[in-house]
XYZ file of N, CA and C in Angstrom:
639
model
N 3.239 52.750 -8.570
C 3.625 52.058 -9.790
C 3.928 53.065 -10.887
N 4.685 52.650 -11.810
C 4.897 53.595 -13.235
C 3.718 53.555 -13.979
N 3.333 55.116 -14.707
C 2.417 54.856 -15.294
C 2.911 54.520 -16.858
N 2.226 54.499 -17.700
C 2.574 54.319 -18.775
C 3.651 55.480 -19.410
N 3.156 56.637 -19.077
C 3.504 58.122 -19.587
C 5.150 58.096 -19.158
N 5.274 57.451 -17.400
C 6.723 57.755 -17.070
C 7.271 56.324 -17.552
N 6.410 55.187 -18.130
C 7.583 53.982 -18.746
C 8.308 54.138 -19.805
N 7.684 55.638 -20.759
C 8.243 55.713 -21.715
C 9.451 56.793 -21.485
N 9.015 57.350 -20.362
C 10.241 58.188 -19.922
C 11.417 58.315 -19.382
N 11.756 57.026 -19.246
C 13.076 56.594 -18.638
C 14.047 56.787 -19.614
N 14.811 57.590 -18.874
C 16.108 58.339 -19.835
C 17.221 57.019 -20.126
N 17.773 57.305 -21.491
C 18.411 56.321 -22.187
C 18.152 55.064 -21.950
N 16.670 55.103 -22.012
C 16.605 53.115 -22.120
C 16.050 52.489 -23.360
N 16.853 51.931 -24.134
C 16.739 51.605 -25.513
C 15.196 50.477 -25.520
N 14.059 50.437 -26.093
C 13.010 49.899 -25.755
C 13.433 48.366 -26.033
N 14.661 48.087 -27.115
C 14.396 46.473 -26.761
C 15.509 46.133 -25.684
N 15.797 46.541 -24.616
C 16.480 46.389 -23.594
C 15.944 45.470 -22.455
N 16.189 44.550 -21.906
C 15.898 43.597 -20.685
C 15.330 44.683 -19.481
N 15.007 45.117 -19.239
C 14.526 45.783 -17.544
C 14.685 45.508 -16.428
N 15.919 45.322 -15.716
C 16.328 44.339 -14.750
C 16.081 45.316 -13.307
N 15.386 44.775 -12.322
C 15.729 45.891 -10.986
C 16.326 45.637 -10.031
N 16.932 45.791 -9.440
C 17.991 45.615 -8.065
C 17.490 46.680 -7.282
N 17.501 45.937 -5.844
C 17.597 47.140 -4.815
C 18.527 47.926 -5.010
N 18.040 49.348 -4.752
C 19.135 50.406 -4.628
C 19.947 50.805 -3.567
N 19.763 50.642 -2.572
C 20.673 50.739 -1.279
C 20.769 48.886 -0.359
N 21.526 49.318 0.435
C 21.656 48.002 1.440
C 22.357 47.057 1.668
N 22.410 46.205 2.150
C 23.016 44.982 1.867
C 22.499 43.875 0.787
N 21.410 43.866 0.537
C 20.770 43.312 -0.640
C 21.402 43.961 -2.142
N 21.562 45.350 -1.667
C 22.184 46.323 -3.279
C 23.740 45.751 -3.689
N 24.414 45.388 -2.237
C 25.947 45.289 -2.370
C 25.836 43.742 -2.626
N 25.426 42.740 -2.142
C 25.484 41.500 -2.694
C 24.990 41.073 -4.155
N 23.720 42.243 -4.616
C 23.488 42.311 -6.267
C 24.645 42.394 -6.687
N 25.346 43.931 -6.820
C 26.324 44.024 -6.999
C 27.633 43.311 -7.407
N 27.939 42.299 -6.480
C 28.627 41.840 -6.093
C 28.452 40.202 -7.437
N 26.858 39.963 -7.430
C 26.728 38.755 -8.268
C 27.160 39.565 -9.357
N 26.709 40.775 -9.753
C 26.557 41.158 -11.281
C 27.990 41.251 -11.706
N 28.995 41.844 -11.202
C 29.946 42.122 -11.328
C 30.733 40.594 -11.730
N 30.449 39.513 -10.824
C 31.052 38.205 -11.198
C 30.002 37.511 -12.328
N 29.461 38.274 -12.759
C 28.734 37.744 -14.072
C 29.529 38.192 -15.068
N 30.261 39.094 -15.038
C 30.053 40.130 -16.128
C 29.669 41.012 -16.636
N 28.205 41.437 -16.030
C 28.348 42.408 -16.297
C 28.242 43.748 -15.686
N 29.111 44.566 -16.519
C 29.280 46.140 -15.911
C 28.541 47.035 -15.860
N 28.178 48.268 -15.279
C 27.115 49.555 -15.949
C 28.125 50.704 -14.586
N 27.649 51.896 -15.449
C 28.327 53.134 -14.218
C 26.981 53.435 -14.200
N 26.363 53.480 -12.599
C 25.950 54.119 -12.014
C 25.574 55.782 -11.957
N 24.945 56.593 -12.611
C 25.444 58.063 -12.206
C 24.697 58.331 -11.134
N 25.406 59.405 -10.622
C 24.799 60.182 -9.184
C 23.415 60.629 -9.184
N 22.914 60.053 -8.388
C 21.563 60.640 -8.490
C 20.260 60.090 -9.273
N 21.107 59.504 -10.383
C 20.076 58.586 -11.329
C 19.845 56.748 -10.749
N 18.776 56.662 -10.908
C 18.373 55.401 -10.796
C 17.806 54.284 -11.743
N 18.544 54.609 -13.109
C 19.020 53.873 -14.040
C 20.219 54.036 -14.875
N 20.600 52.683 -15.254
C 21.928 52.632 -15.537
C 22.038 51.249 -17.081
N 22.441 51.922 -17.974
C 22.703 50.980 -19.053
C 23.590 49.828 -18.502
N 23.721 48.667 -19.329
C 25.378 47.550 -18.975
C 25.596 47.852 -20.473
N 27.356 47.439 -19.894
C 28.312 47.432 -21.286
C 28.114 46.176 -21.504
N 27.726 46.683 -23.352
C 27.742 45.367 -24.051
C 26.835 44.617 -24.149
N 25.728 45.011 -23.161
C 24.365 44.023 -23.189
C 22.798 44.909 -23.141
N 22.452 44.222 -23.835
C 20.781 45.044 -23.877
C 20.039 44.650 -22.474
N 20.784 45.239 -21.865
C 20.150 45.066 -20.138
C 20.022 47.078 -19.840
N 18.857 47.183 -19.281
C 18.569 48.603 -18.326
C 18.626 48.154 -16.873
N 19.690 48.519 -16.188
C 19.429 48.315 -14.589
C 18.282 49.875 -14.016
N 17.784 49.235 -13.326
C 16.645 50.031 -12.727
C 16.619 49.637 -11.084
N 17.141 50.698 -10.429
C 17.336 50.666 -9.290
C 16.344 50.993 -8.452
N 15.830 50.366 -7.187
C 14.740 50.317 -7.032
C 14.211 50.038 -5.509
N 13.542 50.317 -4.528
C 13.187 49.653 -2.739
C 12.824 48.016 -3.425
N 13.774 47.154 -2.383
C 13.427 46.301 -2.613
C 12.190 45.798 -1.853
N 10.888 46.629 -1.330
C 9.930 45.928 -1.129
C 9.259 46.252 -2.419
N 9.269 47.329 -3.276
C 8.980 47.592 -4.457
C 8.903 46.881 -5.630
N 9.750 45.996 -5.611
C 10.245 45.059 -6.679
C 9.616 44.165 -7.882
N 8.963 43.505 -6.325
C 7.850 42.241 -6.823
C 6.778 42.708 -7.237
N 6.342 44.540 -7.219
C 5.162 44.649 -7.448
C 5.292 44.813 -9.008
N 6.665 45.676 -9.246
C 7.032 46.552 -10.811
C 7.570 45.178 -11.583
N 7.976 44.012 -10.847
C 8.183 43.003 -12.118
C 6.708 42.441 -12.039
N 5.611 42.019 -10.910
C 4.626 41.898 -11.771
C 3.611 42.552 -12.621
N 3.854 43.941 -12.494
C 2.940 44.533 -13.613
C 3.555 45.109 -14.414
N 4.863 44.299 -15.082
C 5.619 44.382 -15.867
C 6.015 45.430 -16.616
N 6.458 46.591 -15.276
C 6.875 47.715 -15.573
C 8.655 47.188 -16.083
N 9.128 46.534 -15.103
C 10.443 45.750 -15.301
C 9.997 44.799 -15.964
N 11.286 44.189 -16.586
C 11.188 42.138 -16.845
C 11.363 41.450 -15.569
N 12.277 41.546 -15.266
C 13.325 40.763 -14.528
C 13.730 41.572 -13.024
N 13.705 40.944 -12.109
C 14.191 41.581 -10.793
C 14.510 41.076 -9.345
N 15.377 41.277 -8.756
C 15.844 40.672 -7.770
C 15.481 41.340 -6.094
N 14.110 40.499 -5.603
C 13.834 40.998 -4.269
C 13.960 39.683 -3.387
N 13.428 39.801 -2.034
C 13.241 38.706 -1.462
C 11.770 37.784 -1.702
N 11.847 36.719 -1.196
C 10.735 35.678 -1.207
C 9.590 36.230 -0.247
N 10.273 36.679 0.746
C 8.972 37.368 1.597
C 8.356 38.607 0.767
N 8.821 39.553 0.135
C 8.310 40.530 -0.245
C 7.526 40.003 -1.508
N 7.844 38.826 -2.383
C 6.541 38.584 -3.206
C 5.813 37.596 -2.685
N 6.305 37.127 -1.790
C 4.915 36.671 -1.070
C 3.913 37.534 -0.556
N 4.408 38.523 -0.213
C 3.555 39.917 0.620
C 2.745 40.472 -0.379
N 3.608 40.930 -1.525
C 3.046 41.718 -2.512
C 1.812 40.900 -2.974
N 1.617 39.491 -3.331
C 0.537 39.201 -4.135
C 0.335 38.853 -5.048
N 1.629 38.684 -6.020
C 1.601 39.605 -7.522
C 2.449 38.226 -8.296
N 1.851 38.056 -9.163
C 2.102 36.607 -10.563
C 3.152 37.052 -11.075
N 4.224 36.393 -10.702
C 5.463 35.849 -11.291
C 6.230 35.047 -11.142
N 6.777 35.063 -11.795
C 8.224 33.558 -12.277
C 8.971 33.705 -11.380
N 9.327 32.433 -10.585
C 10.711 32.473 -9.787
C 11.801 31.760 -10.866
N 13.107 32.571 -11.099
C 14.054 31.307 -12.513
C 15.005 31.356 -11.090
N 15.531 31.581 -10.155
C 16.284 31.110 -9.379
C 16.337 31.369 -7.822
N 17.131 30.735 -6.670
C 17.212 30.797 -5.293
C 18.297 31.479 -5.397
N 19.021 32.548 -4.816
C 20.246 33.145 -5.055
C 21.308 32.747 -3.972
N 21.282 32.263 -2.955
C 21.039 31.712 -1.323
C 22.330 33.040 -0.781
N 21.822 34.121 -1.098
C 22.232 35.272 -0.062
C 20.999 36.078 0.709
N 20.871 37.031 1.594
C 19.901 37.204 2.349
C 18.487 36.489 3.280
N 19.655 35.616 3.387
C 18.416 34.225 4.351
C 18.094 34.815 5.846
N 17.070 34.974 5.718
C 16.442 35.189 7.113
C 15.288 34.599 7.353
N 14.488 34.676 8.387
C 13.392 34.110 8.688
C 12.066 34.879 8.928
N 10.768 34.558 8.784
C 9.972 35.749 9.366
C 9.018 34.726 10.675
N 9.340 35.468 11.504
C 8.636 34.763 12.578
C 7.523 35.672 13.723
N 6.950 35.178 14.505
C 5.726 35.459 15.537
C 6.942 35.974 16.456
N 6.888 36.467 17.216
C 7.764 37.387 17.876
C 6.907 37.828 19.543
N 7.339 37.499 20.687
C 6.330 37.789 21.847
C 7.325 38.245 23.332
N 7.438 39.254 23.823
C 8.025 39.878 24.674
C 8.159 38.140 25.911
N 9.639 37.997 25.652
C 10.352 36.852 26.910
C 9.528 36.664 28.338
N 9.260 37.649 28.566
C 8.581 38.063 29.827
C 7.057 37.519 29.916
N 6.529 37.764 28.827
C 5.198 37.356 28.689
C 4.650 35.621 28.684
N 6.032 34.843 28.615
C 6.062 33.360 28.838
C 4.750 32.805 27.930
N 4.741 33.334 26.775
C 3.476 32.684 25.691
C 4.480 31.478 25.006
N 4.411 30.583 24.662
C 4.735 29.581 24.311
C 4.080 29.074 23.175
N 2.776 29.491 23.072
C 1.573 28.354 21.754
C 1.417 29.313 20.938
N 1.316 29.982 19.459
C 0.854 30.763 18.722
C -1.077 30.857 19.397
N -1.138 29.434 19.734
C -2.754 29.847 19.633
C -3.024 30.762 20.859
N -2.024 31.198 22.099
C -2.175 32.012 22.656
C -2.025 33.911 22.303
N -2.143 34.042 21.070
C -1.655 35.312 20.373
C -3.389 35.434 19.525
N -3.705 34.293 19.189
C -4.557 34.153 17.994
C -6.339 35.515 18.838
N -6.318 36.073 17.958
C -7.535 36.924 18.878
C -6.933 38.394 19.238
N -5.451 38.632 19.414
C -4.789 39.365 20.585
C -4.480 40.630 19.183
N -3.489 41.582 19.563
C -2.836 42.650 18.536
C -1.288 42.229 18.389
N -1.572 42.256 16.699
C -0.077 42.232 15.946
C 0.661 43.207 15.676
N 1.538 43.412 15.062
C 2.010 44.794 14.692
C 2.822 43.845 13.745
N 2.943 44.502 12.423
C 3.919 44.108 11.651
C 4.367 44.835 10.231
N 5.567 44.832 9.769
C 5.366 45.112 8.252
C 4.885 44.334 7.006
N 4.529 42.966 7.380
C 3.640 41.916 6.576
C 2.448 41.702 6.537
N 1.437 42.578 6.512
C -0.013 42.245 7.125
C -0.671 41.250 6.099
N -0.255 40.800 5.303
C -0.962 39.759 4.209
C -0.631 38.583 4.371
N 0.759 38.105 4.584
C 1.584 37.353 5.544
C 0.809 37.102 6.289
N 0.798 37.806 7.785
C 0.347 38.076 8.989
C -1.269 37.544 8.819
N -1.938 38.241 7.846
C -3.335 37.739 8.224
C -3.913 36.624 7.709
N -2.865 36.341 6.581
C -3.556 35.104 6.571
C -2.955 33.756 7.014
N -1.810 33.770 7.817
C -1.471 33.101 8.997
C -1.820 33.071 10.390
N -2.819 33.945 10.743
C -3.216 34.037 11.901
C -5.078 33.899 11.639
N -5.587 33.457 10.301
C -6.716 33.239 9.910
C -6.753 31.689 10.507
N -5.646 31.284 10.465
C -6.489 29.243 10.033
C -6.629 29.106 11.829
N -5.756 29.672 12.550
C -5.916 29.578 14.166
C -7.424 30.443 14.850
N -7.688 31.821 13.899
C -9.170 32.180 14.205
C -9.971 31.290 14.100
N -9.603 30.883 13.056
C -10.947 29.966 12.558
C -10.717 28.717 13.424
N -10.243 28.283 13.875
C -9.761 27.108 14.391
C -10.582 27.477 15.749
N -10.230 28.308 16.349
C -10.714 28.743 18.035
C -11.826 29.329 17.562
N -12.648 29.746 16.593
C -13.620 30.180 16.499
C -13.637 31.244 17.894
N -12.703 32.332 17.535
C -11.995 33.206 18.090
C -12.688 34.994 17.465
N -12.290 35.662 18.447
C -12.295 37.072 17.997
C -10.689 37.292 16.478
N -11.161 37.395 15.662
C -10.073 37.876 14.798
C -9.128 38.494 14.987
N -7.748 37.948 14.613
C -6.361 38.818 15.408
C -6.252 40.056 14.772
N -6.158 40.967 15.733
C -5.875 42.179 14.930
C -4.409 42.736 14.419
N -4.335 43.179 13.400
C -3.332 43.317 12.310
C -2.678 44.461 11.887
N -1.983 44.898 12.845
C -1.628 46.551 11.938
C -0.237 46.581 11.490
N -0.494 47.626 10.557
C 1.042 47.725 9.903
C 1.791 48.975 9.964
N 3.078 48.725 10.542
C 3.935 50.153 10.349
C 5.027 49.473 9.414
N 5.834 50.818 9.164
C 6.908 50.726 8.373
C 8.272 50.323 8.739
N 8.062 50.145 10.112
C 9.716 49.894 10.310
C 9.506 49.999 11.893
N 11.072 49.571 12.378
C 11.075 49.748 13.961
C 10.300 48.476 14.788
N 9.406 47.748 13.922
C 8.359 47.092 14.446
C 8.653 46.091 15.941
N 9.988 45.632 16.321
C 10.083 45.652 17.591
C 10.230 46.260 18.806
N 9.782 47.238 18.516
C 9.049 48.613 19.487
C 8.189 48.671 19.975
N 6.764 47.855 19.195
C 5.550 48.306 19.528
C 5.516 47.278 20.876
N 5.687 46.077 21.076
C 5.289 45.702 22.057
C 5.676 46.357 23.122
N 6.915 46.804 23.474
C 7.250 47.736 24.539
C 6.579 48.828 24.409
N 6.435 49.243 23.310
C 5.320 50.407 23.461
C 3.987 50.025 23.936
N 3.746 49.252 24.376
C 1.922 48.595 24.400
C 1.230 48.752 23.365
N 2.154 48.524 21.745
C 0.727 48.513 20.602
C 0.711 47.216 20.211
N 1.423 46.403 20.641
C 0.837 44.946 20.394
C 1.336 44.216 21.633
N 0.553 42.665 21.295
C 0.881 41.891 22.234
C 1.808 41.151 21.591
N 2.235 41.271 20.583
C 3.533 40.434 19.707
C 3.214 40.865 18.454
N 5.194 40.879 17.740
C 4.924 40.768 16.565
C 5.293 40.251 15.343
N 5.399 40.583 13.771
C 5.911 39.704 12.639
C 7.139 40.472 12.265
N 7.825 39.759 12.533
C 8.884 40.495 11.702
C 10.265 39.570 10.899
N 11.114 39.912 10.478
C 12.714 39.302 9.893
C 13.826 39.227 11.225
N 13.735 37.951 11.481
C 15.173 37.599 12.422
C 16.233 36.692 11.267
N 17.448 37.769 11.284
C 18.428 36.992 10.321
C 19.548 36.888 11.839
N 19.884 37.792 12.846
C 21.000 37.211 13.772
C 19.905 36.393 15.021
N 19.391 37.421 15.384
C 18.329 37.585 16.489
C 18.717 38.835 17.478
N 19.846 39.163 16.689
C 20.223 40.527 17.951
C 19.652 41.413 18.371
N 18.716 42.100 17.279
C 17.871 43.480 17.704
C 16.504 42.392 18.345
N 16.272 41.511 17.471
C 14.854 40.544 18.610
C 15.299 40.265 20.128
N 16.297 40.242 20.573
C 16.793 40.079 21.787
C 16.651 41.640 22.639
N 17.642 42.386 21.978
C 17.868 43.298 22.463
C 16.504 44.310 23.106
N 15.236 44.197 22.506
C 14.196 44.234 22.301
C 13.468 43.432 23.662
N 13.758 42.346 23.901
C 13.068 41.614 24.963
C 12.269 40.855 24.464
N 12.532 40.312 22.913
C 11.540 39.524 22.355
C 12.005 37.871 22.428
N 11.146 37.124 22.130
C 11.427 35.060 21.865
C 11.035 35.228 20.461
N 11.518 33.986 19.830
C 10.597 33.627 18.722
C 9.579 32.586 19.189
N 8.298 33.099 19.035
C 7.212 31.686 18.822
C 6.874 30.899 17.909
N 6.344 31.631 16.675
C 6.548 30.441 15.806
C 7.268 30.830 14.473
N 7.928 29.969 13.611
C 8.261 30.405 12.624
C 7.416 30.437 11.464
N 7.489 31.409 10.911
C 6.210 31.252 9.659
C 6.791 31.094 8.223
N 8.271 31.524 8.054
C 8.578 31.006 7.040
C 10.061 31.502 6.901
N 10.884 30.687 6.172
C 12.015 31.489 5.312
C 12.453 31.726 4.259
N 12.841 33.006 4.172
C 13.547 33.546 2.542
C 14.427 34.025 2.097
N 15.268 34.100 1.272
C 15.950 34.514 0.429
C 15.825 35.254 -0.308
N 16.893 35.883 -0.901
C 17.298 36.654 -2.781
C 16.720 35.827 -3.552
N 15.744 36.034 -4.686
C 15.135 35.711 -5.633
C 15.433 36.337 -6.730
N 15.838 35.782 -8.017
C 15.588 36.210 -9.382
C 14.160 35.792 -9.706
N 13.340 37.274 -9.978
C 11.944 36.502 -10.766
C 11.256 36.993 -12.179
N 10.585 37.193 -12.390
C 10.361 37.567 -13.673
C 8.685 38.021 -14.028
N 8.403 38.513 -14.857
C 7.147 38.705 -15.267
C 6.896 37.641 -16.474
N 5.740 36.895 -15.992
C 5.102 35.971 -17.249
C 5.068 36.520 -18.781
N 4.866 37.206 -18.888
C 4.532 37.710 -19.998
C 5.818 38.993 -20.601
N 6.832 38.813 -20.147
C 8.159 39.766 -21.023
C 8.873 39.051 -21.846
N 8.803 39.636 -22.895
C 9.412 39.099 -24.197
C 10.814 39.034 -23.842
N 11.481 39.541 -22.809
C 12.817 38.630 -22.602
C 13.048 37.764 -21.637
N 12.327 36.548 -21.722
C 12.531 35.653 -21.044
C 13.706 34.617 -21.288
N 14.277 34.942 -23.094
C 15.539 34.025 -22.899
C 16.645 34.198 -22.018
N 16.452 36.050 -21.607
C 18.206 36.466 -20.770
C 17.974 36.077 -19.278
């Protein structure tokens, strides 16, 4: 997170300026993009920097990982910022949803090697996960512990790649984002259950004095 020392250090950002963050790379960065531009409004980018004034408006773009997002608009390092629904669900963190953007729809689902012919989530419940959601993950795989009055599913988290591990033998299934299903296929994975879906979110911090923009 920013501390106080580097919030004041952000080069050319006028303090009564909006704080807006966008992912900085991706397909999430180019569809921001893409809204802002059919909004109106403009900013140049410079090389290397990861903030950027707009023409004409007391907006600071602050470019940013969009799993990052939801944490810096809720501890209202930003105002305003555009991540997915899964990532502030993950994160934890009190804020405003002001809109559905309906670009980046995918799903996050239970995930279990084809081969392995598991069919019931409650056959996973007890077993090893692997995922990049473990907050997600654990407390969706809590109400089935408790239910089987079960050994607790175990929960680990890597950063990426995560349909690997089962072929690797570090889980027996796992959580992850199916938006085609191609790499879940390619992989040797099914979906078992779905646990939820999300989108591009505009959200906000409760408490930023620019809540009219």
């Amino acid at each position: 997170m920013l501390t106080a020392a580097a919030n004041r250090s952000i080069p050319f950002d006028p303090p009564e300026n909006c704080r807006f963050a966008i992912p900085k790379k991706g397909r999430l960065y180019e569809k921001v993009c893409e809204m802002l531009k059919g909004s109106g409004i403009k900013f140049r980018r410079e090389p290397r920097l990861d903030v950027a004034l707009c023409v004409g408006k007391p907006i600071t773009l602050v470019f940013l990982p969009a799993a990052d997002i939801a944490k810096y608009v809720g501890e209202g390092n930003v105002d305003i910022g555009i991540t997915g629904e899964d990532i502030v669900r993950e994160s934890q963190v009190n804020v405003n949803t002001i809109m559905e953007l309906g670009f980046g729809k995918c799903k996050l689902c239970v995930q279990a090697p084809t081969a392995s012919n598991i069919t019931n989530i409650e056959q996973l419940a007890g077993g090893r996960i692997v995922t990049s959601f473990p907050s997600i993950t654990k407390e969706f795989f809590k109400t089935y512990d408790d239910k089987l009055n079960n050994v607790p599913t175990s929960v680990n988290f890597v950063s990426g790649s995560v349909e690997a591990a089962c072929g690797l033998g570090l889980a027996d299934a796992v959580v992850d984002l199916v938006e085609t299903g191609t790499t879940m296929r390619a992989a040797g994975l099914e979906v078992v259950h779905e646990i939820l879906s999300t989108q591009a979110i505009l959200i906000a911090n409760p408490e930023s004095k620019h809540q009219p923009i």
